[in-house]
C-alpha angles and dihedrals in degrees: 000000000000119000114253104260097249084066101052117102111266116230127184122202120196113189134128097216108098097204088059091052093047090054097049093047093049097042115035097051089062087058091053104265126134096226123198120184135196132181097201139025094255089055089051091048093050089051090051091052086067114098087216096058110077104150118209089199131024121204117192140174105221092208101068102173096007094290124104110249115178093156085069087059089051092053097048089045091057084053097047098038111198093354107132118253126208125202115226106200148131133259090253091070107057096138090057094053088055094051088047091055089048088055095054108274112149101218139329135234120212117228123270097048131163131214095263092061094047089049093052090053097040088049092047092053095043089049091050094047089049093048095051102079090055090049095038092096096050111086113221111258092253113173094218095180088059092061115044114152134146091176108114089225095054087041086058092048089054090052091050088052089059094046096053100028089101101039123098091221116122118253130213119197119194131191147113123287108285099023095114106261092148089053094051094052087045087055094045086052096047095045092053131088083251098066099109085061124088116280106218122198119196126181102214093181091064091052117095108248092241097050096045092099096049096041089055100038106016133247140232119272110266094011085128141358107298096014096138 
């Protein structure tokens, strides 16, 4: 039996492409979601002013009108408080996606996308939200002694770890030998909702070029000499 409409998760999509909004409005309600759409920030703010609109997830395109606007993201975040925000973007704007994640976006989805992709992201976010109260009392297993810092830049890095830890966005950590890249990577893992799962460290520089793929992802027995 379908859930009453008031019990269905609410989704807000902010995008200036009419085709995207039509696709959202046609597809997602059939899956049991209350869906609201806006083509610009003012329309989104008007929706959020309504007492009946309390989105569980906000999806937004950061280039409304063709120009990047992360201030719009911040203004929406102020209105929805801790509600997860997902970036809708294209592969041509990876830098903007990274900047949005730094500013608190939970995840991103690349255009064009299908219903299955959206449903996977929505289910993942709602599951993490539902699990949060159970895990609220358990402190992250942060190895504080491994990350001792007073320098403002290092404290900024620590804040960044907190913002990106629960995102599925790939993270590149750069630095000279000995600056603590492994420690940063481990802190990201320990600060994330995956902290109870294995943390696997692989030194790709030590892997032979021709065997990197099989070392990381496995191989069929007998595929090459020594493939036992």
